[in-house]
Short mmCIF file of C-alpha atoms and ligand atoms in Angstrom, two decimals:
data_model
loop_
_atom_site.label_atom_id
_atom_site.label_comp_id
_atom_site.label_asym_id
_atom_site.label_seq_id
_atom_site.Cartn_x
_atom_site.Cartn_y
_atom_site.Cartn_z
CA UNK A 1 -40.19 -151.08 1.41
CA UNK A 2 -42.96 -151.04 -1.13
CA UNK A 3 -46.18 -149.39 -0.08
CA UNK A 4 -47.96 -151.60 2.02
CA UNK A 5 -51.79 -151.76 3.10
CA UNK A 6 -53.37 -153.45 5.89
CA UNK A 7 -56.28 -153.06 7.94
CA UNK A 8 -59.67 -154.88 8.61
CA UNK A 9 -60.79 -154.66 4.94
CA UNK A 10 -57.78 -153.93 2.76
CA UNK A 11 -60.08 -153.81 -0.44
CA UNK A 12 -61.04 -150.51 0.81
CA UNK A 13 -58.91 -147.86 -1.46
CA UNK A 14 -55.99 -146.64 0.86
CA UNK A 15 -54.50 -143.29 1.40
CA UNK A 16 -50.79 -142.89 2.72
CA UNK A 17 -49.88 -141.37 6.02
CA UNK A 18 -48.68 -138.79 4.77
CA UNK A 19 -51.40 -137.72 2.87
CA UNK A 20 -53.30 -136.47 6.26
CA UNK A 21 -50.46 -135.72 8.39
CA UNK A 22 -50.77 -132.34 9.79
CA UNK A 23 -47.93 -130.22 11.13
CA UNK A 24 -49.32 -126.68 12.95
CA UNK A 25 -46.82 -124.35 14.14
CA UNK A 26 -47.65 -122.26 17.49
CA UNK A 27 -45.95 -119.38 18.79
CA UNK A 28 -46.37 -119.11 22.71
CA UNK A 29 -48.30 -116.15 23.43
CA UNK A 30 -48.82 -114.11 26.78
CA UNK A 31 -53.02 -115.74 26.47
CA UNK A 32 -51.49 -119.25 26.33
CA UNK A 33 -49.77 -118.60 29.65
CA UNK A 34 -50.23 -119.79 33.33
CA UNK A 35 -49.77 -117.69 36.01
CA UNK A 36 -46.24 -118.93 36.47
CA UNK A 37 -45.22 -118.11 33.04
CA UNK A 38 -45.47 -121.32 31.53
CA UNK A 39 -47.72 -122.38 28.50
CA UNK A 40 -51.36 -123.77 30.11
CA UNK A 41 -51.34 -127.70 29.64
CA UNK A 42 -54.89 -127.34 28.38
CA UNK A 43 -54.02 -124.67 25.36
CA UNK A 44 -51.63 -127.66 24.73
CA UNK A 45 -54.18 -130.14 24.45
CA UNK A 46 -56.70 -127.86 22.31
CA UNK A 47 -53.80 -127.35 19.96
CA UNK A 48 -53.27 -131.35 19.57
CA UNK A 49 -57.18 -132.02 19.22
CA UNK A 50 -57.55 -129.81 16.70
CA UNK A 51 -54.55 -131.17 14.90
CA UNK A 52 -55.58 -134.83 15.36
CA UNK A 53 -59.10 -133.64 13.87
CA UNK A 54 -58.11 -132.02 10.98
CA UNK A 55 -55.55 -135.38 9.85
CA UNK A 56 -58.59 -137.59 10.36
CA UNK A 57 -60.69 -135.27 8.21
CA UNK A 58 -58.42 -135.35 5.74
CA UNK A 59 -58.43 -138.93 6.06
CA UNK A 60 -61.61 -139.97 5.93
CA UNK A 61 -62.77 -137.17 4.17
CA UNK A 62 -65.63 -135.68 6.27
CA UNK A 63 -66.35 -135.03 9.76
CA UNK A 64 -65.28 -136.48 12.87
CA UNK A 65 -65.42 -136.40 16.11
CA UNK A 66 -63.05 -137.45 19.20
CA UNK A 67 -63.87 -140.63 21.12
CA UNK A 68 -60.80 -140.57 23.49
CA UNK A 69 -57.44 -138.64 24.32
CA UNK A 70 -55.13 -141.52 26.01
CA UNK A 71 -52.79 -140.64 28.76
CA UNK A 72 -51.21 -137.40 28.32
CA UNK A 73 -48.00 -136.73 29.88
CA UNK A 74 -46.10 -133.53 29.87
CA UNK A 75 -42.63 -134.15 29.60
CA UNK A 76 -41.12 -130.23 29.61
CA UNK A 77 -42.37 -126.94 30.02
CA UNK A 78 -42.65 -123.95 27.45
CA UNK A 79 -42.67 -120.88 27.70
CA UNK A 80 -43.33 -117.15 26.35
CA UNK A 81 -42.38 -116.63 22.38
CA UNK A 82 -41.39 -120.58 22.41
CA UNK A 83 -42.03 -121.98 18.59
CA UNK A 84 -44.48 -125.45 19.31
CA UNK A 85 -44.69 -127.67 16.28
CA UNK A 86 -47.41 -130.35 16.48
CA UNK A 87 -47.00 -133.45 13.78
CA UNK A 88 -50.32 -135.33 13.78
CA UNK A 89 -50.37 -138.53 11.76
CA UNK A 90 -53.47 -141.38 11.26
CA UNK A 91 -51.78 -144.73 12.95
CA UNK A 92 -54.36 -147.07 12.57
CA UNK A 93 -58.09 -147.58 10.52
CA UNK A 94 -60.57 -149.55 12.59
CA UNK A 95 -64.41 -150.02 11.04
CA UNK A 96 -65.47 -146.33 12.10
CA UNK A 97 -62.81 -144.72 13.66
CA UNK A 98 -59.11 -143.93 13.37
CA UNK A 99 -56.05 -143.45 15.73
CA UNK A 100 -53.91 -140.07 15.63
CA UNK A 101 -50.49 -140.11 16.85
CA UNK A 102 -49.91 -136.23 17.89
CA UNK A 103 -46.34 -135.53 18.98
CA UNK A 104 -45.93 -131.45 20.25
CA UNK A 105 -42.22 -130.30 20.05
CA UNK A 106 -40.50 -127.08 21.01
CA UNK A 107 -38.42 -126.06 18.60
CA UNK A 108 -35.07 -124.15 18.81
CA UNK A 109 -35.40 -121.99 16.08
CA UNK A 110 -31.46 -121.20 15.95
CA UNK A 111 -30.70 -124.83 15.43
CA UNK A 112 -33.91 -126.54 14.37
CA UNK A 113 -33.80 -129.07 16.78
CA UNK A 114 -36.73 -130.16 18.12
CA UNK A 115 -37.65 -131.56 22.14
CA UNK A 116 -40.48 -133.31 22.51
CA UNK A 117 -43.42 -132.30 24.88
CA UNK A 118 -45.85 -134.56 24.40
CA UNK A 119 -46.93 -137.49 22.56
CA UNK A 120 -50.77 -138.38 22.95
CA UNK A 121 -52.56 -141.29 20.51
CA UNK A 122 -56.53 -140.01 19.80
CA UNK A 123 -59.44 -141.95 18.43
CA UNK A 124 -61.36 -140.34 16.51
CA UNK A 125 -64.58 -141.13 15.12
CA UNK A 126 -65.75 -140.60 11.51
CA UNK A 127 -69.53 -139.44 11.93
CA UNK A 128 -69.94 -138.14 7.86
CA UNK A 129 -72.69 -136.20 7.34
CA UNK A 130 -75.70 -138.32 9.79
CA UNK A 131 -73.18 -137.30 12.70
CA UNK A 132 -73.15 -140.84 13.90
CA UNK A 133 -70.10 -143.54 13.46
CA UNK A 134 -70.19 -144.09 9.80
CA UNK A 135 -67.51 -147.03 8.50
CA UNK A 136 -64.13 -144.77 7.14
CA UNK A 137 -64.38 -144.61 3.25
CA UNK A 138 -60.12 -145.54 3.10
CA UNK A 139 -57.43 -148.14 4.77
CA UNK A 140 -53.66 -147.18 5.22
CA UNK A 141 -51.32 -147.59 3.27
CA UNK A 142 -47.27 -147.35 4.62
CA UNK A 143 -43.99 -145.87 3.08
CA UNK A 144 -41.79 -147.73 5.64
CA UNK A 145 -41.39 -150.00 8.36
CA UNK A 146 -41.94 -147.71 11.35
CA UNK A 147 -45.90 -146.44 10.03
CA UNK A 148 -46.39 -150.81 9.76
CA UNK A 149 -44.85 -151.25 13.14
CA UNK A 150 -47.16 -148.22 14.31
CA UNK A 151 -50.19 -150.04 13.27
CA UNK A 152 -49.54 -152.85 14.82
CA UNK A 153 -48.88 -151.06 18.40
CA UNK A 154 -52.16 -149.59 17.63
CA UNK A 155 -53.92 -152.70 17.24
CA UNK A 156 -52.79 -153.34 20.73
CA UNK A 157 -53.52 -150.05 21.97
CA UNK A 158 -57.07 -150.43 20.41
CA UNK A 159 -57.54 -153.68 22.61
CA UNK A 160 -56.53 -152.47 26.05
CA UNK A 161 -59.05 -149.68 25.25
CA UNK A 162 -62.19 -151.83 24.85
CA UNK A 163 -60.99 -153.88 27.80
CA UNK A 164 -60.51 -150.75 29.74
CA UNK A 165 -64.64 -149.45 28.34
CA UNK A 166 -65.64 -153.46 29.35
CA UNK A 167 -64.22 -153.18 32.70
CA UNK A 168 -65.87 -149.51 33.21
C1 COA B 1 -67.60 -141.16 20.00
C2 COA B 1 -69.05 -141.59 19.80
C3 COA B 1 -69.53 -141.09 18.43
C4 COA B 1 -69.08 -143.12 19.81
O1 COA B 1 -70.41 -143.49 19.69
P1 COA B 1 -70.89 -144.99 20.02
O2 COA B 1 -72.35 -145.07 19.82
O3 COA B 1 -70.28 -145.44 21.29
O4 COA B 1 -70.25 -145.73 18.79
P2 COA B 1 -69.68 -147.20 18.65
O5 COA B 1 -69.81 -148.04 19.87
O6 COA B 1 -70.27 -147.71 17.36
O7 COA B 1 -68.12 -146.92 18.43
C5 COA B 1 -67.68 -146.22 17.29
C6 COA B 1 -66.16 -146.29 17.23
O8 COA B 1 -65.64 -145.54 18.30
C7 COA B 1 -64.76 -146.34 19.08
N1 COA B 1 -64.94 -145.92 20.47
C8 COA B 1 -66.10 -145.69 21.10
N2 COA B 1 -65.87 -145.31 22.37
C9 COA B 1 -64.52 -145.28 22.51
C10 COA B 1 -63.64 -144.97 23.60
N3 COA B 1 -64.11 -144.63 24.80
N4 COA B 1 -62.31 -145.07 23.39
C11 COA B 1 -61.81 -145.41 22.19
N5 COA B 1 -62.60 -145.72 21.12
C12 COA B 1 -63.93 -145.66 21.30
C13 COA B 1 -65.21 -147.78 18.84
O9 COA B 1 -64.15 -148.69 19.06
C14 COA B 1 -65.62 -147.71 17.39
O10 COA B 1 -64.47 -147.79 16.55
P3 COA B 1 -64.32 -148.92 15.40
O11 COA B 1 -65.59 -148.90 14.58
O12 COA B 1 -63.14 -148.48 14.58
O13 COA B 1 -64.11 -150.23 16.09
C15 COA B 1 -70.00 -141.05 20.93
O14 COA B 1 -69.62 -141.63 22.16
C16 COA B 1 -69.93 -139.54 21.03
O15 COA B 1 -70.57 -138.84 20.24
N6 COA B 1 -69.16 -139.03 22.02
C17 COA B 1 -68.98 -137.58 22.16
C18 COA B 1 -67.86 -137.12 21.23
C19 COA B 1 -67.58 -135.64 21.37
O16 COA B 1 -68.48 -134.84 21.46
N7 COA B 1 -66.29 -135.30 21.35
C20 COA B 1 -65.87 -133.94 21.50
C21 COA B 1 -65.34 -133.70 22.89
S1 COA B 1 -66.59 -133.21 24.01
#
């Protein structure tokens, strides 16, 4: 498909996915390890914030800060000298904030196929230089079908959060 933008004010200029996705490798070291030899879900989940940070920087092209990890869910372990890749990429550009899909893998390094670990969806809040929620300079636009369908699970996702913060 053509490139494609959408978004709640298109006549912003756009920037492409894959201008701010992010891809960090990790090699699992004896200080990211549990007791029982496995790497700490919480080393995990400081390598995907900082990931989902820096792809919304790059996005919006200042600072931001994290409104909200949604559900995380571990799906296998790692462990010692494993190789974790972590692909961040913006899925969605609301007023002042954006969505990060962060998916961790472990990587077989013989093969170079990939299992995933994780997949957790981030807002993130662009705060530019006054440090409070500033509207993002830049929409989205998408290469393909998948980053359009992406938005528009986001747009979802984005409602069942403020329902969630109404009902709290
Ligand atoms: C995130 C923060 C800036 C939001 O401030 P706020 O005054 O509630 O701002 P607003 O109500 O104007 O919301 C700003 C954006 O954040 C989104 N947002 C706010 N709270 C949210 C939540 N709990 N979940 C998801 N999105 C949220 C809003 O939808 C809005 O996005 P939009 O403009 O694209 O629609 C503020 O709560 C904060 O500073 N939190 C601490 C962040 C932090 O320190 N993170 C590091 C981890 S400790």
């Amino acid at each position: 498909m053509a490139d494609q933008t959408l978004g709640p004010d298109a006549s912003r200029p756009a920037k492409r996915v894959a201008d701010s996705r992010t891809i960090v490798t990790r090699n699992v070291t004896e200080s990211d390890m549990n007791g029982q030899g496995r790497l700490f879900g919480g080393r995990l989940m400081e390598w995907i914030d900082e990931a989902a940070g820096i792809a919304a920087r790059r996005h919006c092209g200042g600072n931001v800060t994290t409104a909200a990890v949604d559900q995380l869910v571990f799906h296998r372990p790692a462990f010692r000298n494993d190789v974790v890749v972590i692909v961040a990429s913006v899925t969605h550009v609301g007023r002042t904030s954006v969505e990060v899909r962060v998916d961790s893998y472990v990587e077989d390094i013989a093969t170079s196929r990939r299992e995933l670990l994780n997949r957790a969806y981030l807002t993130e809040v662009y705060v530019g230089e006054a440090g409070r929620p500033t509207p993002v300079p830049f929409s989205l636009t998408f290469s393909n079908d998948a980053e359009q369908d992406e938005w528009r699970a986001a747009e979802q996702r984005r409602r069942r959060r403020a329902q969630d913060r109404d009902e709290a």
